[in-house]
Amino acid sequence: MKGKFILIILLASFGFTSCYYDKADLLYPGANAPCTTVTSVSYAQDVVPLLQQYCYSCHSGGSPSGGIAMGTYATDKTIALNGKLYGSINYSSGFSPMPQGSPKFSSCQLATVKLWIDNNTPNN
Ligand code: HEC
């Protein structure tokens, strides 16, 4: 009798955890899937909102974290061109993973930033 009870609890908790992961997949469908939707990018409309939400809070103002200044076209372009922007958000070896304290960018968010860099960081 006791054994059956434990078995039911075990099955039930497995059921709950699998539901939890299913929901996470539904909530964040693009997080691990390859991104196929980014074909054009605007600095002002696509890149800035991302960096504003995830980076500027620590990396702008008088004493930006790690001495990495962001928040203007000139500063964002500088870290884009020296490789630090993509290195950090892509978790490349040799870079501190960013955004610090938040999950890694989704593949579409990464692709957005990468396309802007590949396009030569236009101020568009
Ligand atoms: C909660 C604060 C915080 C946020 C948010 C944050 N950073 Fe950082 N960042 C830091 C700190 C602190 C350092 C210096 C220590 C280190 O390198 O880990 C740093 C360092 C860096 C560096 C230098 C890393 C290296 O290896 O040279 C880059 C580039 C960088 N951040 C980019 C970003 C970008 C891009 C974002 C947004 C996607 C971001 N950070 C979000 C706090 C933050």
JSON list of N, CA and C in Angstrom, two decimals, residues 24-96:
[
{"chain": "A", "resi": 24, "resn": "ALA", "atom": "N", "xyz": [7.55, 25.95, -20.69]},
{"chain": "A", "resi": 24, "resn": "ALA", "atom": "CA", "xyz": [8.71, 26.80, -20.99]},
{"chain": "A", "resi": 24, "resn": "ALA", "atom": "C", "xyz": [8.95, 26.82, -22.49]},
{"chain": "A", "resi": 25, "resn": "ASP", "atom": "N", "xyz": [8.79, 25.66, -23.14]},
{"chain": "A", "resi": 25, "resn": "ASP", "atom": "CA", "xyz": [8.99, 25.61, -24.58]},
{"chain": "A", "resi": 25, "resn": "ASP", "atom": "C", "xyz": [7.99, 26.51, -25.31]},
{"chain": "A", "resi": 26, "resn": "LEU", "atom": "N", "xyz": [6.74, 26.50, -24.79]},
{"chain": "A", "resi": 26, "resn": "LEU", "atom": "CA", "xyz": [5.72, 27.33, -25.43]},
{"chain": "A", "resi": 26, "resn": "LEU", "atom": "C", "xyz": [5.99, 28.81, -25.20]},
{"chain": "A", "resi": 27, "resn": "LEU", "atom": "N", "xyz": [6.46, 29.12, -23.99]},
{"chain": "A", "resi": 27, "resn": "LEU", "atom": "CA", "xyz": [6.70, 30.52, -23.66]},
{"chain": "A", "resi": 27, "resn": "LEU", "atom": "C", "xyz": [7.88, 31.09, -24.42]},
{"chain": "A", "resi": 28, "resn": "TYR", "atom": "N", "xyz": [8.92, 30.28, -24.59]},
{"chain": "A", "resi": 28, "resn": "TYR", "atom": "CA", "xyz": [10.13, 30.78, -25.25]},
{"chain": "A", "resi": 28, "resn": "TYR", "atom": "C", "xyz": [10.46, 29.91, -26.45]},
{"chain": "A", "resi": 29, "resn": "PRO", "atom": "N", "xyz": [9.64, 29.93, -27.49]},
{"chain": "A", "resi": 29, "resn": "PRO", "atom": "CA", "xyz": [9.82, 29.00, -28.59]},
{"chain": "A", "resi": 29, "resn": "PRO", "atom": "C", "xyz": [11.12, 29.20, -29.34]},
{"chain": "A", "resi": 30, "resn": "GLY", "atom": "N", "xyz": [11.62, 30.46, -29.40]},
{"chain": "A", "resi": 30, "resn": "GLY", "atom": "CA", "xyz": [12.80, 30.71, -30.23]},
{"chain": "A", "resi": 30, "resn": "GLY", "atom": "C", "xyz": [14.11, 30.55, -29.50]},
{"chain": "A", "resi": 31, "resn": "ALA", "atom": "N", "xyz": [14.05, 30.31, -28.19]},
{"chain": "A", "resi": 31, "resn": "ALA", "atom": "CA", "xyz": [15.27, 30.41, -27.40]},
{"chain": "A", "resi": 31, "resn": "ALA", "atom": "C", "xyz": [16.35, 29.44, -27.87]},
{"chain": "A", "resi": 32, "resn": "ASN", "atom": "N", "xyz": [15.98, 28.23, -28.23]},
{"chain": "A", "resi": 32, "resn": "ASN", "atom": "CA", "xyz": [17.00, 27.27, -28.63]},
{"chain": "A", "resi": 32, "resn": "ASN", "atom": "C", "xyz": [16.94, 26.87, -30.09]},
{"chain": "A", "resi": 33, "resn": "ALA", "atom": "N", "xyz": [15.87, 27.29, -30.77]},
{"chain": "A", "resi": 33, "resn": "ALA", "atom": "CA", "xyz": [15.74, 26.93, -32.18]},
{"chain": "A", "resi": 33, "resn": "ALA", "atom": "C", "xyz": [16.60, 27.86, -33.03]},
{"chain": "A", "resi": 34, "resn": "PRO", "atom": "N", "xyz": [17.09, 27.37, -34.18]},
{"chain": "A", "resi": 34, "resn": "PRO", "atom": "CA", "xyz": [17.82, 28.25, -35.07]},
{"chain": "A", "resi": 34, "resn": "PRO", "atom": "C", "xyz": [16.91, 29.39, -35.53]},
{"chain": "A", "resi": 35, "resn": "CYS", "atom": "N", "xyz": [17.48, 30.57, -35.69]},
{"chain": "A", "resi": 35, "resn": "CYS", "atom": "CA", "xyz": [16.65, 31.72, -36.05]},
{"chain": "A", "resi": 35, "resn": "CYS", "atom": "C", "xyz": [16.68, 31.93, -37.55]},
{"chain": "A", "resi": 36, "resn": "THR", "atom": "N", "xyz": [15.51, 31.98, -38.16]},
{"chain": "A", "resi": 36, "resn": "THR", "atom": "CA", "xyz": [15.46, 32.13, -39.61]},
{"chain": "A", "resi": 36, "resn": "THR", "atom": "C", "xyz": [14.73, 33.40, -40.02]},
{"chain": "A", "resi": 37, "resn": "THR", "atom": "N", "xyz": [14.36, 34.21, -39.04]},
{"chain": "A", "resi": 37, "resn": "THR", "atom": "CA", "xyz": [13.46, 35.32, -39.37]},
{"chain": "A", "resi": 37, "resn": "THR", "atom": "C", "xyz": [14.14, 36.69, -39.49]},
{"chain": "A", "resi": 38, "resn": "VAL", "atom": "N", "xyz": [15.41, 36.80, -39.13]},
{"chain": "A", "resi": 38, "resn": "VAL", "atom": "CA", "xyz": [16.05, 38.12, -39.17]},
{"chain": "A", "resi": 38, "resn": "VAL", "atom": "C", "xyz": [16.71, 38.33, -40.52]},
{"chain": "A", "resi": 39, "resn": "THR", "atom": "N", "xyz": [16.12, 39.19, -41.35]},
{"chain": "A", "resi": 39, "resn": "THR", "atom": "CA", "xyz": [16.69, 39.43, -42.68]},
{"chain": "A", "resi": 39, "resn": "THR", "atom": "C", "xyz": [17.13, 40.87, -42.86]},
{"chain": "A", "resi": 40, "resn": "SER", "atom": "N", "xyz": [16.60, 41.79, -42.05]},
{"chain": "A", "resi": 40, "resn": "SER", "atom": "CA", "xyz": [17.07, 43.17, -42.11]},
{"chain": "A", "resi": 40, "resn": "SER", "atom": "C", "xyz": [17.07, 43.71, -40.69]},
{"chain": "A", "resi": 41, "resn": "VAL", "atom": "N", "xyz": [17.88, 44.74, -40.47]},
{"chain": "A", "resi": 41, "resn": "VAL", "atom": "CA", "xyz": [18.02, 45.23, -39.10]},
{"chain": "A", "resi": 41, "resn": "VAL", "atom": "C", "xyz": [18.21, 46.74, -39.10]},
{"chain": "A", "resi": 42, "resn": "SER", "atom": "N", "xyz": [17.60, 47.38, -38.12]},
{"chain": "A", "resi": 42, "resn": "SER", "atom": "CA", "xyz": [17.76, 48.82, -37.92]},
{"chain": "A", "resi": 42, "resn": "SER", "atom": "C", "xyz": [18.39, 49.04, -36.56]},
{"chain": "A", "resi": 43, "resn": "TYR", "atom": "N", "xyz": [19.41, 49.90, -36.52]},
{"chain": "A", "resi": 43, "resn": "TYR", "atom": "CA", "xyz": [20.04, 50.19, -35.23]},
{"chain": "A", "resi": 43, "resn": "TYR", "atom": "C", "xyz": [19.02, 50.76, -34.25]},
{"chain": "A", "resi": 44, "resn": "ALA", "atom": "N", "xyz": [18.28, 51.79, -34.70]},
{"chain": "A", "resi": 44, "resn": "ALA", "atom": "CA", "xyz": [17.37, 52.47, -33.79]},
{"chain": "A", "resi": 44, "resn": "ALA", "atom": "C", "xyz": [16.19, 51.60, -33.38]},
{"chain": "A", "resi": 45, "resn": "GLN", "atom": "N", "xyz": [15.66, 50.83, -34.35]},
{"chain": "A", "resi": 45, "resn": "GLN", "atom": "CA", "xyz": [14.42, 50.11, -34.04]},
{"chain": "A", "resi": 45, "resn": "GLN", "atom": "C", "xyz": [14.64, 48.71, -33.49]},
{"chain": "A", "resi": 46, "resn": "ASP", "atom": "N", "xyz": [15.76, 48.08, -33.82]},
{"chain": "A", "resi": 46, "resn": "ASP", "atom": "CA", "xyz": [15.98, 46.69, -33.38]},
{"chain": "A", "resi": 46, "resn": "ASP", "atom": "C", "xyz": [17.09, 46.57, -32.34]},
{"chain": "A", "resi": 47, "resn": "VAL", "atom": "N", "xyz": [18.23, 47.20, -32.60]},
{"chain": "A", "resi": 47, "resn": "VAL", "atom": "CA", "xyz": [19.39, 46.99, -31.74]},
{"chain": "A", "resi": 47, "resn": "VAL", "atom": "C", "xyz": [19.26, 47.78, -30.44]},
{"chain": "A", "resi": 48, "resn": "VAL", "atom": "N", "xyz": [18.93, 49.07, -30.55]},
{"chain": "A", "resi": 48, "resn": "VAL", "atom": "CA", "xyz": [18.86, 49.90, -29.34]},
{"chain": "A", "resi": 48, "resn": "VAL", "atom": "C", "xyz": [17.86, 49.36, -28.31]},
{"chain": "A", "resi": 49, "resn": "PRO", "atom": "N", "xyz": [16.64, 48.97, -28.72]},
{"chain": "A", "resi": 49, "resn": "PRO", "atom": "CA", "xyz": [15.70, 48.45, -27.72]},
{"chain": "A", "resi": 49, "resn": "PRO", "atom": "C", "xyz": [16.26, 47.24, -26.95]},
{"chain": "A", "resi": 50, "resn": "LEU", "atom": "N", "xyz": [16.98, 46.37, -27.67]},
{"chain": "A", "resi": 50, "resn": "LEU", "atom": "CA", "xyz": [17.59, 45.21, -27.01]},
{"chain": "A", "resi": 50, "resn": "LEU", "atom": "C", "xyz": [18.65, 45.64, -26.00]},
{"chain": "A", "resi": 51, "resn": "LEU", "atom": "N", "xyz": [19.56, 46.49, -26.46]},
{"chain": "A", "resi": 51, "resn": "LEU", "atom": "CA", "xyz": [20.65, 46.91, -25.59]},
{"chain": "A", "resi": 51, "resn": "LEU", "atom": "C", "xyz": [20.12, 47.75, -24.44]},
{"chain": "A", "resi": 52, "resn": "GLN", "atom": "N", "xyz": [19.08, 48.52, -24.72]},
{"chain": "A", "resi": 52, "resn": "GLN", "atom": "CA", "xyz": [18.48, 49.35, -23.67]},
{"chain": "A", "resi": 52, "resn": "GLN", "atom": "C", "xyz": [17.89, 48.47, -22.57]},
{"chain": "A", "resi": 53, "resn": "GLN", "atom": "N", "xyz": [17.21, 47.40, -22.99]},
{"chain": "A", "resi": 53, "resn": "GLN", "atom": "CA", "xyz": [16.58, 46.53, -22.01]},
{"chain": "A", "resi": 53, "resn": "GLN", "atom": "C", "xyz": [17.60, 45.73, -21.22]},
{"chain": "A", "resi": 54, "resn": "TYR", "atom": "N", "xyz": [18.68, 45.30, -21.89]},
{"chain": "A", "resi": 54, "resn": "TYR", "atom": "CA", "xyz": [19.56, 44.32, -21.25]},
{"chain": "A", "resi": 54, "resn": "TYR", "atom": "C", "xyz": [20.96, 44.83, -20.88]},
{"chain": "A", "resi": 55, "resn": "CYS", "atom": "N", "xyz": [21.38, 45.98, -21.37]},
{"chain": "A", "resi": 55, "resn": "CYS", "atom": "CA", "xyz": [22.78, 46.38, -21.20]},
{"chain": "A", "resi": 55, "resn": "CYS", "atom": "C", "xyz": [22.99, 47.77, -20.61]},
{"chain": "A", "resi": 56, "resn": "TYR", "atom": "N", "xyz": [22.22, 48.74, -21.09]},
{"chain": "A", "resi": 56, "resn": "TYR", "atom": "CA", "xyz": [22.53, 50.12, -20.76]},
{"chain": "A", "resi": 56, "resn": "TYR", "atom": "C", "xyz": [22.48, 50.39, -19.25]},
{"chain": "A", "resi": 57, "resn": "SER", "atom": "N", "xyz": [21.65, 49.64, -18.52]},
{"chain": "A", "resi": 57, "resn": "SER", "atom": "CA", "xyz": [21.52, 49.93, -17.09]},
{"chain": "A", "resi": 57, "resn": "SER", "atom": "C", "xyz": [22.86, 49.82, -16.39]},
{"chain": "A", "resi": 58, "resn": "CYS", "atom": "N", "xyz": [23.72, 48.92, -16.82]},
{"chain": "A", "resi": 58, "resn": "CYS", "atom": "CA", "xyz": [25.04, 48.77, -16.19]},
{"chain": "A", "resi": 58, "resn": "CYS", "atom": "C", "xyz": [26.15, 49.46, -16.98]},
{"chain": "A", "resi": 59, "resn": "HIS", "atom": "N", "xyz": [25.93, 49.68, -18.28]},
{"chain": "A", "resi": 59, "resn": "HIS", "atom": "CA", "xyz": [27.05, 50.11, -19.13]},
{"chain": "A", "resi": 59, "resn": "HIS", "atom": "C", "xyz": [26.90, 51.53, -19.68]},
{"chain": "A", "resi": 60, "resn": "SER", "atom": "N", "xyz": [26.08, 52.37, -19.03]},
{"chain": "A", "resi": 60, "resn": "SER", "atom": "CA", "xyz": [26.08, 53.76, -19.48]},
{"chain": "A", "resi": 60, "resn": "SER", "atom": "C", "xyz": [26.26, 54.65, -18.25]},
{"chain": "A", "resi": 61, "resn": "GLY", "atom": "N", "xyz": [26.38, 55.95, -18.48]},
{"chain": "A", "resi": 61, "resn": "GLY", "atom": "CA", "xyz": [26.59, 56.87, -17.37]},
{"chain": "A", "resi": 61, "resn": "GLY", "atom": "C", "xyz": [28.07, 57.09, -17.08]},
{"chain": "A", "resi": 62, "resn": "GLY", "atom": "N", "xyz": [28.34, 57.69, -15.95]},
{"chain": "A", "resi": 62, "resn": "GLY", "atom": "CA", "xyz": [29.69, 58.14, -15.63]},
{"chain": "A", "resi": 62, "resn": "GLY", "atom": "C", "xyz": [30.70, 57.03, -15.38]},
{"chain": "A", "resi": 63, "resn": "SER", "atom": "N", "xyz": [30.28, 55.94, -14.73]},
{"chain": "A", "resi": 63, "resn": "SER", "atom": "CA", "xyz": [31.24, 54.86, -14.48]},
{"chain": "A", "resi": 63, "resn": "SER", "atom": "C", "xyz": [30.64, 53.52, -14.90]},
{"chain": "A", "resi": 64, "resn": "PRO", "atom": "N", "xyz": [30.64, 53.25, -16.22]},
{"chain": "A", "resi": 64, "resn": "PRO", "atom": "CA", "xyz": [30.02, 52.01, -16.73]},
{"chain": "A", "resi": 64, "resn": "PRO", "atom": "C", "xyz": [30.76, 50.76, -16.24]},
{"chain": "A", "resi": 65, "resn": "SER", "atom": "N", "xyz": [30.02, 49.69, -15.99]},
{"chain": "A", "resi": 65, "resn": "SER", "atom": "CA", "xyz": [30.60, 48.43, -15.49]},
{"chain": "A", "resi": 65, "resn": "SER", "atom": "C", "xyz": [31.71, 47.96, -16.41]},
{"chain": "A", "resi": 66, "resn": "GLY", "atom": "N", "xyz": [32.80, 47.51, -15.82]},
{"chain": "A", "resi": 66, "resn": "GLY", "atom": "CA", "xyz": [33.90, 46.95, -16.59]},
{"chain": "A", "resi": 66, "resn": "GLY", "atom": "C", "xyz": [34.58, 47.96, -17.50]},
{"chain": "A", "resi": 67, "resn": "GLY", "atom": "N", "xyz": [34.25, 49.26, -17.34]},
{"chain": "A", "resi": 67, "resn": "GLY", "atom": "CA", "xyz": [34.82, 50.27, -18.22]},
{"chain": "A", "resi": 67, "resn": "GLY", "atom": "C", "xyz": [34.29, 50.18, -19.64]},
{"chain": "A", "resi": 68, "resn": "ILE", "atom": "N", "xyz": [33.19, 49.41, -19.84]},
{"chain": "A", "resi": 68, "resn": "ILE", "atom": "CA", "xyz": [32.59, 49.25, -21.16]},
{"chain": "A", "resi": 68, "resn": "ILE", "atom": "C", "xyz": [31.43, 50.22, -21.27]},
{"chain": "A", "resi": 69, "resn": "ALA", "atom": "N", "xyz": [31.62, 51.28, -22.06]},
{"chain": "A", "resi": 69, "resn": "ALA", "atom": "CA", "xyz": [30.58, 52.30, -22.21]},
{"chain": "A", "resi": 69, "resn": "ALA", "atom": "C", "xyz": [29.67, 51.96, -23.38]},
{"chain": "A", "resi": 70, "resn": "MET", "atom": "N", "xyz": [28.37, 52.09, -23.15]},
{"chain": "A", "resi": 70, "resn": "MET", "atom": "CA", "xyz": [27.37, 51.88, -24.20]},
{"chain": "A", "resi": 70, "resn": "MET", "atom": "C", "xyz": [26.30, 52.96, -24.05]},
{"chain": "A", "resi": 71, "resn": "GLY", "atom": "N", "xyz": [25.38, 53.00, -25.01]},
{"chain": "A", "resi": 71, "resn": "GLY", "atom": "CA", "xyz": [24.24, 53.89, -24.87]},
{"chain": "A", "resi": 71, "resn": "GLY", "atom": "C", "xyz": [24.18, 54.99, -25.89]},
{"chain": "A", "resi": 72, "resn": "THR", "atom": "N", "xyz": [25.24, 55.15, -26.70]},
{"chain": "A", "resi": 72, "resn": "THR", "atom": "CA", "xyz": [25.17, 56.07, -27.84]},
{"chain": "A", "resi": 72, "resn": "THR", "atom": "C", "xyz": [25.60, 55.29, -29.07]},
{"chain": "A", "resi": 73, "resn": "TYR", "atom": "N", "xyz": [25.29, 55.83, -30.25]},
{"chain": "A", "resi": 73, "resn": "TYR", "atom": "CA", "xyz": [25.71, 55.14, -31.47]},
{"chain": "A", "resi": 73, "resn": "TYR", "atom": "C", "xyz": [27.22, 54.94, -31.47]},
{"chain": "A", "resi": 74, "resn": "ALA", "atom": "N", "xyz": [27.98, 55.99, -31.09]},
{"chain": "A", "resi": 74, "resn": "ALA", "atom": "CA", "xyz": [29.45, 55.90, -31.14]},
{"chain": "A", "resi": 74, "resn": "ALA", "atom": "C", "xyz": [29.98, 54.81, -30.21]},
{"chain": "A", "resi": 75, "resn": "THR", "atom": "N", "xyz": [29.46, 54.74, -29.01]},
{"chain": "A", "resi": 75, "resn": "THR", "atom": "CA", "xyz": [29.98, 53.73, -28.06]},
{"chain": "A", "resi": 75, "resn": "THR", "atom": "C", "xyz": [29.53, 52.33, -28.45]},
{"chain": "A", "resi": 76, "resn": "ASP", "atom": "N", "xyz": [28.27, 52.20, -28.88]},
{"chain": "A", "resi": 76, "resn": "ASP", "atom": "CA", "xyz": [27.78, 50.87, -29.27]},
{"chain": "A", "resi": 76, "resn": "ASP", "atom": "C", "xyz": [28.56, 50.34, -30.47]},
{"chain": "A", "resi": 77, "resn": "LYS", "atom": "N", "xyz": [28.86, 51.26, -31.41]},
{"chain": "A", "resi": 77, "resn": "LYS", "atom": "CA", "xyz": [29.61, 50.88, -32.60]},
{"chain": "A", "resi": 77, "resn": "LYS", "atom": "C", "xyz": [31.03, 50.43, -32.21]},
{"chain": "A", "resi": 78, "resn": "THR", "atom": "N", "xyz": [31.64, 51.13, -31.26]},
{"chain": "A", "resi": 78, "resn": "THR", "atom": "CA", "xyz": [33.00, 50.78, -30.85]},
{"chain": "A", "resi": 78, "resn": "THR", "atom": "C", "xyz": [33.08, 49.35, -30.34]},
{"chain": "A", "resi": 79, "resn": "ILE", "atom": "N", "xyz": [32.16, 48.96, -29.43]},
{"chain": "A", "resi": 79, "resn": "ILE", "atom": "CA", "xyz": [32.26, 47.59, -28.90]},
{"chain": "A", "resi": 79, "resn": "ILE", "atom": "C", "xyz": [31.75, 46.56, -29.91]},
{"chain": "A", "resi": 80, "resn": "ALA", "atom": "N", "xyz": [30.95, 47.03, -30.88]},
{"chain": "A", "resi": 80, "resn": "ALA", "atom": "CA", "xyz": [30.54, 46.11, -31.95]},
{"chain": "A", "resi": 80, "resn": "ALA", "atom": "C", "xyz": [31.74, 45.78, -32.82]},
{"chain": "A", "resi": 81, "resn": "LEU", "atom": "N", "xyz": [32.50, 46.82, -33.19]},
{"chain": "A", "resi": 81, "resn": "LEU", "atom": "CA", "xyz": [33.60, 46.62, -34.14]},
{"chain": "A", "resi": 81, "resn": "LEU", "atom": "C", "xyz": [34.81, 45.97, -33.48]},
{"chain": "A", "resi": 82, "resn": "ASN", "atom": "N", "xyz": [35.01, 46.14, -32.17]},
{"chain": "A", "resi": 82, "resn": "ASN", "atom": "CA", "xyz": [36.17, 45.49, -31.56]},
{"chain": "A", "resi": 82, "resn": "ASN", "atom": "C", "xyz": [35.85, 44.05, -31.11]},
{"chain": "A", "resi": 83, "resn": "GLY", "atom": "N", "xyz": [34.64, 43.58, -31.42]},
{"chain": "A", "resi": 83, "resn": "GLY", "atom": "CA", "xyz": [34.29, 42.18, -31.18]},
{"chain": "A", "resi": 83, "resn": "GLY", "atom": "C", "xyz": [33.74, 41.89, -29.81]},
{"chain": "A", "resi": 84, "resn": "LYS", "atom": "N", "xyz": [33.77, 42.89, -28.90]},
{"chain": "A", "resi": 84, "resn": "LYS", "atom": "CA", "xyz": [33.35, 42.61, -27.52]},
{"chain": "A", "resi": 84, "resn": "LYS", "atom": "C", "xyz": [31.85, 42.45, -27.38]},
{"chain": "A", "resi": 85, "resn": "LEU", "atom": "N", "xyz": [31.09, 43.19, -28.20]},
{"chain": "A", "resi": 85, "resn": "LEU", "atom": "CA", "xyz": [29.63, 43.10, -28.09]},
{"chain": "A", "resi": 85, "resn": "LEU", "atom": "C", "xyz": [29.18, 41.67, -28.41]},
{"chain": "A", "resi": 86, "resn": "TYR", "atom": "N", "xyz": [29.55, 41.19, -29.60]},
{"chain": "A", "resi": 86, "resn": "TYR", "atom": "CA", "xyz": [29.06, 39.86, -29.97]},
{"chain": "A", "resi": 86, "resn": "TYR", "atom": "C", "xyz": [29.74, 38.76, -29.13]},
{"chain": "A", "resi": 87, "resn": "GLY", "atom": "N", "xyz": [31.03, 38.95, -28.83]},
{"chain": "A", "resi": 87, "resn": "GLY", "atom": "CA", "xyz": [31.74, 37.96, -28.00]},
{"chain": "A", "resi": 87, "resn": "GLY", "atom": "C", "xyz": [31.04, 37.74, -26.67]},
{"chain": "A", "resi": 88, "resn": "SER", "atom": "N", "xyz": [30.59, 38.82, -26.06]},
{"chain": "A", "resi": 88, "resn": "SER", "atom": "CA", "xyz": [29.99, 38.68, -24.73]},
{"chain": "A", "resi": 88, "resn": "SER", "atom": "C", "xyz": [28.59, 38.09, -24.81]},
{"chain": "A", "resi": 89, "resn": "ILE", "atom": "N", "xyz": [27.76, 38.54, -25.76]},
{"chain": "A", "resi": 89, "resn": "ILE", "atom": "CA", "xyz": [26.38, 38.01, -25.80]},
{"chain": "A", "resi": 89, "resn": "ILE", "atom": "C", "xyz": [26.33, 36.60, -26.37]},
{"chain": "A", "resi": 90, "resn": "ASN", "atom": "N", "xyz": [27.35, 36.24, -27.17]},
{"chain": "A", "resi": 90, "resn": "ASN", "atom": "CA", "xyz": [27.40, 34.89, -27.74]},
{"chain": "A", "resi": 90, "resn": "ASN", "atom": "C", "xyz": [28.10, 33.90, -26.80]},
{"chain": "A", "resi": 91, "resn": "TYR", "atom": "N", "xyz": [28.50, 34.39, -25.62]},
{"chain": "A", "resi": 91, "resn": "TYR", "atom": "CA", "xyz": [29.23, 33.57, -24.63]},
{"chain": "A", "resi": 91, "resn": "TYR", "atom": "C", "xyz": [30.51, 32.99, -25.25]},
{"chain": "A", "resi": 92, "resn": "SER", "atom": "N", "xyz": [31.16, 33.73, -26.16]},
{"chain": "A", "resi": 92, "resn": "SER", "atom": "CA", "xyz": [32.38, 33.24, -26.79]},
{"chain": "A", "resi": 92, "resn": "SER", "atom": "C", "xyz": [33.48, 33.11, -25.74]},
{"chain": "A", "resi": 93, "resn": "SER", "atom": "N", "xyz": [34.40, 32.16, -25.96]},
{"chain": "A", "resi": 93, "resn": "SER", "atom": "CA", "xyz": [35.44, 31.95, -24.96]},
{"chain": "A", "resi": 93, "resn": "SER", "atom": "C", "xyz": [36.34, 33.18, -24.95]},
{"chain": "A", "resi": 94, "resn": "GLY", "atom": "N", "xyz": [36.78, 33.56, -23.75]},
{"chain": "A", "resi": 94, "resn": "GLY", "atom": "CA", "xyz": [37.61, 34.74, -23.60]},
{"chain": "A", "resi": 94, "resn": "GLY", "atom": "C", "xyz": [36.82, 36.00, -23.27]},
{"chain": "A", "resi": 95, "resn": "PHE", "atom": "N", "xyz": [35.47, 35.90, -23.28]},
{"chain": "A", "resi": 95, "resn": "PHE", "atom": "CA", "xyz": [34.63, 37.04, -22.95]},
{"chain": "A", "resi": 95, "resn": "PHE", "atom": "C", "xyz": [33.77, 36.72, -21.73]},
{"chain": "A", "resi": 96, "resn": "SER", "atom": "N", "xyz": [33.47, 37.76, -20.94]},
{"chain": "A", "resi": 96, "resn": "SER", "atom": "CA", "xyz": [32.52, 37.57, -19.86]},
{"chain": "A", "resi": 96, "resn": "SER", "atom": "C", "xyz": [31.13, 37.47, -20.47]}
]
